Short mmCIF file of C-alpha atoms in Angstrom, two decimals:
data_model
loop_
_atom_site.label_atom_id
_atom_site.label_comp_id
_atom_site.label_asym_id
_atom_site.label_seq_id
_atom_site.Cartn_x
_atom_site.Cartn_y
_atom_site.Cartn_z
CA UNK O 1 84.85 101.01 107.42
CA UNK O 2 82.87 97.65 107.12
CA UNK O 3 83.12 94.53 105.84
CA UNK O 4 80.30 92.65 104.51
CA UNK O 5 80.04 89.54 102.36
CA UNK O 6 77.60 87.47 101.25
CA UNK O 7 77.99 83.41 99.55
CA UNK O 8 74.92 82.50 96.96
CA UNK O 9 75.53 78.72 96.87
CA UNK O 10 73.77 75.88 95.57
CA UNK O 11 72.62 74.70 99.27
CA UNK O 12 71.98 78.22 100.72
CA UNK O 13 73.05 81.42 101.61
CA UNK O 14 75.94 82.74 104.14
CA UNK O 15 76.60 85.89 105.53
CA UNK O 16 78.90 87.44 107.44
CA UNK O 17 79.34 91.01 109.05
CA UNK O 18 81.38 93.17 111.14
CA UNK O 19 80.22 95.68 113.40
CA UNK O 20 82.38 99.00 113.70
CA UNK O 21 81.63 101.89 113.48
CA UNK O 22 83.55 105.13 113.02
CA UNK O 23 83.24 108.59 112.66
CA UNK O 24 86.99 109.58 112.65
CA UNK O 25 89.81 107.30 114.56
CA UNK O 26 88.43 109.13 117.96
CA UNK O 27 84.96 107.67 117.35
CA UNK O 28 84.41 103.88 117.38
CA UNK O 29 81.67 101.86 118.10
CA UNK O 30 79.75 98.72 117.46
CA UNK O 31 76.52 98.64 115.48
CA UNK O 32 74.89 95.80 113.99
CA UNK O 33 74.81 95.70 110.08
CA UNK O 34 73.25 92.56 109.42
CA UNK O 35 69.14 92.75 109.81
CA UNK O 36 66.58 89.67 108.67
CA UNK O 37 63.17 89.84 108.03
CA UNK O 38 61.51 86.59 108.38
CA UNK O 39 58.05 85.09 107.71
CA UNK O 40 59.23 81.45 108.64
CA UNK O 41 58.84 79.32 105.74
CA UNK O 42 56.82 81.83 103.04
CA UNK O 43 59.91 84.43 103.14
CA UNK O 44 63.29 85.67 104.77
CA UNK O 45 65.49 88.44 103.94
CA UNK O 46 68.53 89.16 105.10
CA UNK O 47 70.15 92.83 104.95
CA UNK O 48 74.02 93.99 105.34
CA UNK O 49 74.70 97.53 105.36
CA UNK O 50 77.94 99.79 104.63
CA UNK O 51 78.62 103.36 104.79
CA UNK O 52 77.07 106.24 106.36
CA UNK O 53 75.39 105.19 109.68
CA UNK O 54 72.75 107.42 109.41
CA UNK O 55 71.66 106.65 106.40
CA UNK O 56 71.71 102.66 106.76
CA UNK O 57 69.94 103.42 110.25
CA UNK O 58 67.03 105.34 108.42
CA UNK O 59 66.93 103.40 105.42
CA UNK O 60 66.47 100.07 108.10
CA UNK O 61 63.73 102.26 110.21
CA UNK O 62 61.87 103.09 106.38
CA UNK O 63 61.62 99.47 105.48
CA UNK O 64 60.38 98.68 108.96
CA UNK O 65 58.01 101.29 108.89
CA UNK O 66 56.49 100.17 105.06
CA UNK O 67 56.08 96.56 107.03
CA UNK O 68 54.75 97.54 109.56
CA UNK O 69 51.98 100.56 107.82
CA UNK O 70 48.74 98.84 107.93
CA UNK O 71 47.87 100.26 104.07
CA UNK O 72 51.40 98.33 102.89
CA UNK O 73 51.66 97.30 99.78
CA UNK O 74 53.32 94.90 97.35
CA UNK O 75 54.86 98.13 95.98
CA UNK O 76 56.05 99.27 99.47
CA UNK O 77 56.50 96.63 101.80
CA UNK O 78 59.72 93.87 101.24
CA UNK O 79 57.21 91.22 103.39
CA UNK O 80 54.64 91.56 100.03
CA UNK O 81 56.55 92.47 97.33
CA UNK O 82 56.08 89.89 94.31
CA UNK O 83 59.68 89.49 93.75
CA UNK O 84 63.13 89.50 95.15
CA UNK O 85 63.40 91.51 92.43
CA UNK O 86 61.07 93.70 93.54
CA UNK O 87 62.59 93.92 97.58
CA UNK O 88 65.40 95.04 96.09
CA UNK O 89 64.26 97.50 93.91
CA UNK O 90 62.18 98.97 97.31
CA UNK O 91 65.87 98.70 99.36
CA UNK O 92 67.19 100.48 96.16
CA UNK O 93 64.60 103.43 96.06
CA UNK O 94 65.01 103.69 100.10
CA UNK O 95 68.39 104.39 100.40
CA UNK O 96 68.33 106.49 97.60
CA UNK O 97 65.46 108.85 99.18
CA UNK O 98 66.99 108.77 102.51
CA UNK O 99 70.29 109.82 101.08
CA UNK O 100 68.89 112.33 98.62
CA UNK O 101 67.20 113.93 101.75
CA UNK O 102 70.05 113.75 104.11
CA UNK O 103 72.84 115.12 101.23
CA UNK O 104 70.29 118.61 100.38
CA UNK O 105 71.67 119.64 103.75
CA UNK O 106 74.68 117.69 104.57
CA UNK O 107 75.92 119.46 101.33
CA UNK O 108 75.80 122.60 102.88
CA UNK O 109 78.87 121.49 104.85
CA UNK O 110 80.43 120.23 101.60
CA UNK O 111 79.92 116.47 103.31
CA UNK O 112 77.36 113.60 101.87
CA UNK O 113 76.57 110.59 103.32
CA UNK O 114 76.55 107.31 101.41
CA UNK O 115 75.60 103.89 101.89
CA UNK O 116 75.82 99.68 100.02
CA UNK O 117 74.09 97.26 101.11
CA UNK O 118 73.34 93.74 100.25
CA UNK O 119 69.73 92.25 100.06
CA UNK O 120 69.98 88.57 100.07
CA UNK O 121 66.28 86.44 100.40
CA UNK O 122 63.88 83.65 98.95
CA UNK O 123 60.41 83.72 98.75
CA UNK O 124 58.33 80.85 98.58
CA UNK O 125 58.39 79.16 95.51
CA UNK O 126 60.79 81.26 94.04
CA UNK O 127 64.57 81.21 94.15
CA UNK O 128 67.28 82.41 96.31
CA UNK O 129 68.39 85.52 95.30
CA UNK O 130 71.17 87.99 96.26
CA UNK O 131 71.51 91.44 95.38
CA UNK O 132 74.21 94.32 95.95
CA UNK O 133 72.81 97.68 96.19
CA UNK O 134 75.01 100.60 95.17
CA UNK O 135 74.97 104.37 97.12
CA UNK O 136 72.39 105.76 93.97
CA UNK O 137 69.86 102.58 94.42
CA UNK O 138 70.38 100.72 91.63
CA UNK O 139 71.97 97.22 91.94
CA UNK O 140 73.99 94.20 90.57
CA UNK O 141 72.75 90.19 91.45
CA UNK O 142 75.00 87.40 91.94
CA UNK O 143 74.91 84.61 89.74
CA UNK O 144 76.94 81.12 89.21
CA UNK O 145 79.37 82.95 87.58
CA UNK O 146 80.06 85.39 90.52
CA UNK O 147 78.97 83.89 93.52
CA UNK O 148 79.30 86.03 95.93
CA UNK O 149 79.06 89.88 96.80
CA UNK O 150 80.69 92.14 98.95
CA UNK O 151 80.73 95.63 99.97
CA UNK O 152 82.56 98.11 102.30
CA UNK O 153 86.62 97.27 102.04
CA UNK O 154 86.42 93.96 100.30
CA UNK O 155 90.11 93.52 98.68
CA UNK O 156 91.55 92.26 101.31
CA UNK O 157 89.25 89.54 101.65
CA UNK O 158 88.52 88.55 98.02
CA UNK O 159 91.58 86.47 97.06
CA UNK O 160 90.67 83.60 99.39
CA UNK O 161 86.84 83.81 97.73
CA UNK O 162 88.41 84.14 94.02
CA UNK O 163 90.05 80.69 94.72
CA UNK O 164 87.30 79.16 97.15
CA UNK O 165 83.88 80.05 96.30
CA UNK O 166 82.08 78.37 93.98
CA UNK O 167 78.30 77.53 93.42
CA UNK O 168 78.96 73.38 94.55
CA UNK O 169 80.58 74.40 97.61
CA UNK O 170 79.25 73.10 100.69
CA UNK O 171 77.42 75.38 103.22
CA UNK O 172 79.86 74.06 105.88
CA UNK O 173 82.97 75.70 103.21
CA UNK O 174 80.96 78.54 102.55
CA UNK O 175 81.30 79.46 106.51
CA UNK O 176 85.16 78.87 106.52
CA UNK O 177 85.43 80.90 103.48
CA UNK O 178 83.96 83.79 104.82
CA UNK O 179 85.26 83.72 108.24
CA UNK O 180 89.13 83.33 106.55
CA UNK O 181 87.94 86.45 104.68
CA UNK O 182 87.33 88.46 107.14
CA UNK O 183 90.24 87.52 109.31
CA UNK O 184 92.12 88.82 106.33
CA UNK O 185 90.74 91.61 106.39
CA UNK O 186 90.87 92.30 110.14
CA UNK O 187 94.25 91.91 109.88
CA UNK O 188 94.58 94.44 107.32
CA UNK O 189 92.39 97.38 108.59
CA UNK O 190 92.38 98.65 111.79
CA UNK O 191 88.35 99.84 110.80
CA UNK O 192 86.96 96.61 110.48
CA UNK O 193 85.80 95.00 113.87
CA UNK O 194 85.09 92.12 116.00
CA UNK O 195 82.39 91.14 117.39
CA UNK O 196 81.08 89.53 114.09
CA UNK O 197 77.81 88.22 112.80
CA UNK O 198 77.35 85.03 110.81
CA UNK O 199 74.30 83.52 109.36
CA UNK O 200 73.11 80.73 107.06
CA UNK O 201 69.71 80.45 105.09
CA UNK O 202 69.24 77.44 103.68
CA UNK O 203 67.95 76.79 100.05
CA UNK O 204 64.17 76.37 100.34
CA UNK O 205 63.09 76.61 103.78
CA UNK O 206 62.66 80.38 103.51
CA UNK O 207 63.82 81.12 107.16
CA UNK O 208 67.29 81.90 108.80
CA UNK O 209 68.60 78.44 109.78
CA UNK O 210 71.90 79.45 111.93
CA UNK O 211 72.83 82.72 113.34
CA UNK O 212 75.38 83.50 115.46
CA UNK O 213 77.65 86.38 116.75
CA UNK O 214 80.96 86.08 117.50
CA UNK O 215 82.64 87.95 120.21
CA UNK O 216 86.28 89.68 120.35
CA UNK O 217 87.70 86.51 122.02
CA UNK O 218 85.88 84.09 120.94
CA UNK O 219 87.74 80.55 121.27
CA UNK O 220 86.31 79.06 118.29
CA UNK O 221 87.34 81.78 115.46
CA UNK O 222 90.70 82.03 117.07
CA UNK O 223 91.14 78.09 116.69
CA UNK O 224 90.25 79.13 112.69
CA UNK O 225 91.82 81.69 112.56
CA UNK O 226 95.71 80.36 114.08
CA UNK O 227 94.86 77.16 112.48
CA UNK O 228 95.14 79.59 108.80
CA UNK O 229 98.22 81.08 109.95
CA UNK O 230 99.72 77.88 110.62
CA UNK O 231 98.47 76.37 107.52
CA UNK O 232 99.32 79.72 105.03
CA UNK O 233 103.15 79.67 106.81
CA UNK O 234 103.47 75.64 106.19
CA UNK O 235 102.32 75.60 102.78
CA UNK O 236 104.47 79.10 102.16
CA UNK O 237 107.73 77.19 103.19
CA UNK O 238 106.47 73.93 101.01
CA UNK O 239 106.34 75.94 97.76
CA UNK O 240 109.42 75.64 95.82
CA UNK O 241 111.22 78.62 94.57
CA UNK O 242 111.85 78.17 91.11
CA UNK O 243 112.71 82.00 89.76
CA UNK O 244 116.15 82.16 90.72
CA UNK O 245 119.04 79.68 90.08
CA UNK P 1 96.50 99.98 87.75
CA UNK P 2 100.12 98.98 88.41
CA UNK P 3 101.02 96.63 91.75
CA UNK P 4 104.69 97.62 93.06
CA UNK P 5 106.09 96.31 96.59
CA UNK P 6 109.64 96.03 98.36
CA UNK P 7 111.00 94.32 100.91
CA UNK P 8 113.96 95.85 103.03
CA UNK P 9 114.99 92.57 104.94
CA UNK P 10 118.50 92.06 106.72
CA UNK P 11 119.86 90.88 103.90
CA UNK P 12 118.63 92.80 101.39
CA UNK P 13 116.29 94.51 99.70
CA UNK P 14 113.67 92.34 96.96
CA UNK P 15 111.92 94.43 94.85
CA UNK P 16 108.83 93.21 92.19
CA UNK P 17 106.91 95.27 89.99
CA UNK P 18 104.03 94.56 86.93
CA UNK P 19 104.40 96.09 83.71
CA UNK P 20 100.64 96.79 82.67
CA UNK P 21 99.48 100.42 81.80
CA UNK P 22 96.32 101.45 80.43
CA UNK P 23 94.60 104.50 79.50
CA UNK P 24 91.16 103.35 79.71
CA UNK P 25 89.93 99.47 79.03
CA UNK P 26 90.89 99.75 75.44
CA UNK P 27 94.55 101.33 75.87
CA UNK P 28 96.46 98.80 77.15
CA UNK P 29 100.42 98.57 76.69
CA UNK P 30 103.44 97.30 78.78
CA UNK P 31 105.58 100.07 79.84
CA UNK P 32 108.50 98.86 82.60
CA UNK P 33 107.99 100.33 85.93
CA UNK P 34 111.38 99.19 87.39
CA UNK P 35 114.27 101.37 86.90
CA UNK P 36 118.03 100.79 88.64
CA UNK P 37 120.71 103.28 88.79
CA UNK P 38 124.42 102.15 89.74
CA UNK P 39 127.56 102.51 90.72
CA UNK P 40 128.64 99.01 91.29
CA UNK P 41 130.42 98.52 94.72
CA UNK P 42 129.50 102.67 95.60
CA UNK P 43 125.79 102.62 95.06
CA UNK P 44 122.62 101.62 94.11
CA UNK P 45 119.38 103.06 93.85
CA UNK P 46 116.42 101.10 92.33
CA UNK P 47 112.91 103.14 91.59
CA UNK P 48 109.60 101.79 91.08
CA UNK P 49 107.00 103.57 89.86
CA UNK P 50 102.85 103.55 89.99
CA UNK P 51 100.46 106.31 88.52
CA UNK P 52 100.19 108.57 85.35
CA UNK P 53 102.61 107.30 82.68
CA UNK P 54 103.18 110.79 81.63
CA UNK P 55 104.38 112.22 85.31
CA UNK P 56 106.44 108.93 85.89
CA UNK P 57 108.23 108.83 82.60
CA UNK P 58 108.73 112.30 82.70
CA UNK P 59 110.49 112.48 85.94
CA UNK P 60 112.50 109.37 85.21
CA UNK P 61 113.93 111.52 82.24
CA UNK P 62 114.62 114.48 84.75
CA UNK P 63 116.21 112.58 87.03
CA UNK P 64 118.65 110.84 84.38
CA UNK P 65 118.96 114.45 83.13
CA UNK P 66 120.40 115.75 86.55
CA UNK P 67 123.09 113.23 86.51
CA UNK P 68 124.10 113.42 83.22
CA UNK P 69 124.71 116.87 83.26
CA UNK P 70 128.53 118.16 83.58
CA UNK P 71 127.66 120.78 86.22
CA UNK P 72 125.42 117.94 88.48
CA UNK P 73 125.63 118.71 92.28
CA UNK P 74 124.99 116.68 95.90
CA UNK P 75 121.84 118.34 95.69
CA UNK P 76 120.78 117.53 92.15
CA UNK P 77 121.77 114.13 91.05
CA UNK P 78 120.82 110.96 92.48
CA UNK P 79 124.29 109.77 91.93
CA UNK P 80 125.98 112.49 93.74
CA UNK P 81 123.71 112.71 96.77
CA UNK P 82 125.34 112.33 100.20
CA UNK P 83 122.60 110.39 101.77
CA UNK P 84 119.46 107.90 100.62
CA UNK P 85 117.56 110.71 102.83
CA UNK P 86 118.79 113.39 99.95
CA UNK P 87 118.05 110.48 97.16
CA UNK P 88 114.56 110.32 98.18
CA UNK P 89 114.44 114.79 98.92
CA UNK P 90 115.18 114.62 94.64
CA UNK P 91 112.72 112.63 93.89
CA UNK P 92 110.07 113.60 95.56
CA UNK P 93 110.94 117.29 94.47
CA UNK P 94 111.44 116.00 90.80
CA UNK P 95 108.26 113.94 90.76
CA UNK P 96 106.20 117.28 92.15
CA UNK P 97 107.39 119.34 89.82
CA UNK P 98 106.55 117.71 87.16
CA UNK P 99 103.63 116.96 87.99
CA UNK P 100 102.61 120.59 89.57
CA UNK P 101 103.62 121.89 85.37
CA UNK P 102 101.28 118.96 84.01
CA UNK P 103 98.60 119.62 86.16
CA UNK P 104 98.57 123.60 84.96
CA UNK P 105 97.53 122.22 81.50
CA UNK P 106 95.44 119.21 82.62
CA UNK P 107 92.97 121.46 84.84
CA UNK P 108 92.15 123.24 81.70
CA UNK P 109 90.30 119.60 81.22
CA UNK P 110 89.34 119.05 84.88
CA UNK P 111 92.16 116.02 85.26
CA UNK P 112 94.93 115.62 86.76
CA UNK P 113 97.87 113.03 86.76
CA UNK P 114 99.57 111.92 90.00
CA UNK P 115 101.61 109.35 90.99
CA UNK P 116 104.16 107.34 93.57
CA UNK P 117 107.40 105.82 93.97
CA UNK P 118 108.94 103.39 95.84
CA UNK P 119 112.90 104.09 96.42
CA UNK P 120 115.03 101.77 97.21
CA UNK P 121 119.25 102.05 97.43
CA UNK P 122 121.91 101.97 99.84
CA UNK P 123 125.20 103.84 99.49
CA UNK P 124 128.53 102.62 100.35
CA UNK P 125 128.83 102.92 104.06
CA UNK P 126 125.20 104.00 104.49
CA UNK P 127 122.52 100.88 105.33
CA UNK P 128 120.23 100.15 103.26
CA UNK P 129 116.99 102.32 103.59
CA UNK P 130 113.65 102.24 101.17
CA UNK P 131 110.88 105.09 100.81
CA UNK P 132 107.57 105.57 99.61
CA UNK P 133 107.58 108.72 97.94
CA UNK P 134 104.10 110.12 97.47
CA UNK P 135 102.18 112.38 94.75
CA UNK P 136 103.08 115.30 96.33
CA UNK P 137 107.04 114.60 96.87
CA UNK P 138 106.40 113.47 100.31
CA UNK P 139 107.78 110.39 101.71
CA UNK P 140 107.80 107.64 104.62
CA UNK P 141 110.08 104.80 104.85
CA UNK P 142 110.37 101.27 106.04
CA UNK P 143 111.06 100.53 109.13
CA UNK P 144 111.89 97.07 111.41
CA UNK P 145 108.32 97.18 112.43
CA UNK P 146 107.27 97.84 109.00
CA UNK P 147 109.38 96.38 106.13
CA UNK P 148 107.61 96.58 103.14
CA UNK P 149 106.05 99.31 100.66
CA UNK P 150 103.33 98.84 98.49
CA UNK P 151 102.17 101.70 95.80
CA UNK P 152 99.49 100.76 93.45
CA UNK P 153 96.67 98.08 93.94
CA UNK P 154 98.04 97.21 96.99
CA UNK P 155 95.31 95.86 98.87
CA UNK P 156 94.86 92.35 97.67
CA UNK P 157 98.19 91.26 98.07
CA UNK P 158 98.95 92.59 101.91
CA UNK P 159 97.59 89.85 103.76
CA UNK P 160 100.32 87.25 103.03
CA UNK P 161 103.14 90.21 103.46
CA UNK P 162 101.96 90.53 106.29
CA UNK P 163 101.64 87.39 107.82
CA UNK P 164 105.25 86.24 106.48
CA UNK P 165 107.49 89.16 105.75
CA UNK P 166 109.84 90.42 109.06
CA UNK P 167 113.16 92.03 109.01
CA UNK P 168 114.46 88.36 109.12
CA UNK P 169 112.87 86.39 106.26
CA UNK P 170 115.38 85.13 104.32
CA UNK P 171 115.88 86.73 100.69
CA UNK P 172 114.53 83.62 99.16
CA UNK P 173 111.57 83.83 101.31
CA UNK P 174 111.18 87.45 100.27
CA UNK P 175 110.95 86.15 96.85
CA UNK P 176 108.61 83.54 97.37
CA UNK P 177 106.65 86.04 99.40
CA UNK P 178 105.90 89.06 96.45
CA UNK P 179 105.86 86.78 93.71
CA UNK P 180 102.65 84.71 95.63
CA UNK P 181 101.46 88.35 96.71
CA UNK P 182 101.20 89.25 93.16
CA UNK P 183 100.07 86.31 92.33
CA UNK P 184 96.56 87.25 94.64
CA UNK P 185 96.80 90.59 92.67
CA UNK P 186 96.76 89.22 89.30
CA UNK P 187 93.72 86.91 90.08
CA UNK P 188 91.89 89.34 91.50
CA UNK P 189 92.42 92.52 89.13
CA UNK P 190 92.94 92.41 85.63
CA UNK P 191 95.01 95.85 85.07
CA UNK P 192 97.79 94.51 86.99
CA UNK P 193 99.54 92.15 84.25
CA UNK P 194 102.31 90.55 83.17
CA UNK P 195 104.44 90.72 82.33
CA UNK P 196 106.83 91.13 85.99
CA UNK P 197 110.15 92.54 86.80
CA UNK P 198 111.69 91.11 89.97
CA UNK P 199 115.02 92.20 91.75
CA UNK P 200 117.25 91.46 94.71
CA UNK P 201 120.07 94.01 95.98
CA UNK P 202 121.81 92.55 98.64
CA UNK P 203 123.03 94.21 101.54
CA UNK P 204 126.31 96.02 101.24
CA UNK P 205 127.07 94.83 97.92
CA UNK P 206 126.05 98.24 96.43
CA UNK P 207 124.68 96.81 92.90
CA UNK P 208 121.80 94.78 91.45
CA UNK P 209 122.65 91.32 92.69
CA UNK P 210 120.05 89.58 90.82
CA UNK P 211 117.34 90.75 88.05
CA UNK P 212 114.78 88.44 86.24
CA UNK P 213 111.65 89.44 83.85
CA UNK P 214 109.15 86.67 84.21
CA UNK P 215 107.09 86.98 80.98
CA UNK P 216 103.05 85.45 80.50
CA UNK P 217 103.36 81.61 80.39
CA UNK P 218 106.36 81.48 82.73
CA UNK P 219 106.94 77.77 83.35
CA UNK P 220 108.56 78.44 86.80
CA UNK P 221 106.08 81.48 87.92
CA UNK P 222 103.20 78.95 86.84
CA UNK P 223 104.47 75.84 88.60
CA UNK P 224 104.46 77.96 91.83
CA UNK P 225 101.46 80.00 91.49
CA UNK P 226 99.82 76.53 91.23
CA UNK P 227 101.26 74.64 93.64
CA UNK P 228 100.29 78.23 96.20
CA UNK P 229 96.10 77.56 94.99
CA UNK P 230 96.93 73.86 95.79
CA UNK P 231 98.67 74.19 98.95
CA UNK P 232 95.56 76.95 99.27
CA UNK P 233 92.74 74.36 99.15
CA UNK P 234 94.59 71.48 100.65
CA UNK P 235 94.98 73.71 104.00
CA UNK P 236 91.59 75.55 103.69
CA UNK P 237 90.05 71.61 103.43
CA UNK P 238 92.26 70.48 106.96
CA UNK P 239 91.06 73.51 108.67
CA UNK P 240 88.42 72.61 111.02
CA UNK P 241 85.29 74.38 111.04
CA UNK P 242 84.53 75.39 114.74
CA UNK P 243 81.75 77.64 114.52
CA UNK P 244 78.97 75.94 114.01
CA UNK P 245 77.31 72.91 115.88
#
């Protein structure tokens, strides 16, 4: 599994990812799943994948390819599409072919591969935008309403972000509230891994302002993290029980 | 959706269940998912239930059936059993077989109805022992290391079980502890409702020792439900933010 969450506030973006990886129990390993493409102050996007390896792998490789072609165009390459819209409407139609390919044979086996991902990016003088992209290619956006967007096994980690998250929360917030999230969550499932990766793009300067990975370990997120436990347990035995007597 | 969990704690066993069933987003009814069976000071046996109405309704009947009837045996009745091992055996046989007859007819459609049960009882001189019965008549049970079940939406309200529940938490604490975890539910999934059934057997006292329906509105539910969100913030505000800088 994966876990994979993204914050659309009013002073940026954050992002946060795992990294494992598993084919079975008797297969684990560590891939990156959060990518950025970055043309410092014109454009960044950021991308976090779910699901099927091989297909987030080739979908990445496809949209790195379209960049890179020197007959892109706005219709093919996320660097010069119009729109956010538009990048994620090229992410969409990506996975979808790579999948499409992949399932003609993996269907032979009675298997299919599926993958999620979430585009968030800003282009210059447009907004910051954040999209989630379902397995088939087509895709929801956050708005002020709903925040924030996750994908791969997000329960776990969505009460904190129901009660946290809201457009006027700080950047500084934003970080905590994903990073309680996931410890949540890595509590809860044995399939979602340290180390992690957390980022920050900040509204209007179109580049990704903090990045940084966090090892199994790490001193910092276990300070966070014991200081939560502490907290949840003190406040727990501070609530009154009122249903009986 | 339905959200079910029980504790099996030294002293006792707490048990909380929603009431919310729905056949689609424009079905929706209450239907009690909480079901006791006594002999006070001899036994007790509490069943909650998650999944198709039809299969757990049906199997309720069946097993009321078995001990109501003059020629009941050990190996039929849930009264008469001689261990909470054998309890368990006649539900899970009960709840497969009715199902295995629905599912004859619903294939004809391409459905199927399945669902789970949590059993909880203890028989004079026996300890007190709780299962999770499964679709298929199946079962685990709780153990020291693990001593809780969950059937149903389960996911969103794990992380505070566990973080507080162990074999030692007081039976208050259990309280506090499923009534907050549903409390995460409720927020975060609308077709687990209100209103709630919540019980408490206590250890070798063979009966339901306490038994309270919390309806919408609940003055007490509310007062701690809110004071949980502000205990929430006031803790997620103290935490210090290591990570960055």
């Amino acid at each position: 599994m994966t876990y994979c969450v993204g914050l659309l506030l009013d002073a940026g973006m954050v992002l946060l990812s795992d990294t494992r990886t598993n084919a079975g129990l008797d297969h684990i390993s560590s891939y990156r799943k959060m990518f950025s493409f970055e043309m410092p102050g014109e454009r960044v996007i950021a991308i976090l994948t779910a699901g099927s390896l091989s297909v987030t792998q080739a979908t990445l490789a496809k949209l790195q390819e379209a960049i890179e072609n020197p007959e892109a165009t706005p219709e093919s390459s996320i660097l010069m599409a119009p729109t956010m819209l538009k990048v994620a409407e090229i992410v969409g139609e990506t996975l979808w072919s790579v999948r499409d390919a992949n399932d003609q044979r993996l269907k032979t086996n009675g298997n299919f591969g599926a993958a999620s991902m979430i585009v968030a990016g800003q282009r210059k003088g447009g907004r910051m935008r954040m999209f989630l992209v379902y397995p088939e290619g087509n895709f929801i956006e956050a708005t002020e309403d709903t925040p924030f967007l996750q994908i791969g096994e997000h329960k776990y980690g969505k009460p904190i972000l129901d009660r946290i998250v809201r457009p006027g929360t700080s950047i500084e917030d934003g970080e905590k509230a994903v990073l309680l999230s996931m410890d949540s969550t890595l509590r809860s499932n044995l399939s979602v891994g340290m180390p992690l990766d957390l980022a920050v793009i900040h509204n209007d300067e179109c580049k990704v302002g903090f990045q940084r990975r966090i090892e199994p370990g790490d001193a910092d997120f276990r300070r966070m993290s014991d200081g939560w436990s502490k907290a949840l347990r003190s406040s727990f035995a501070k609530i009154p029980l009122h249903v009986q007597g």
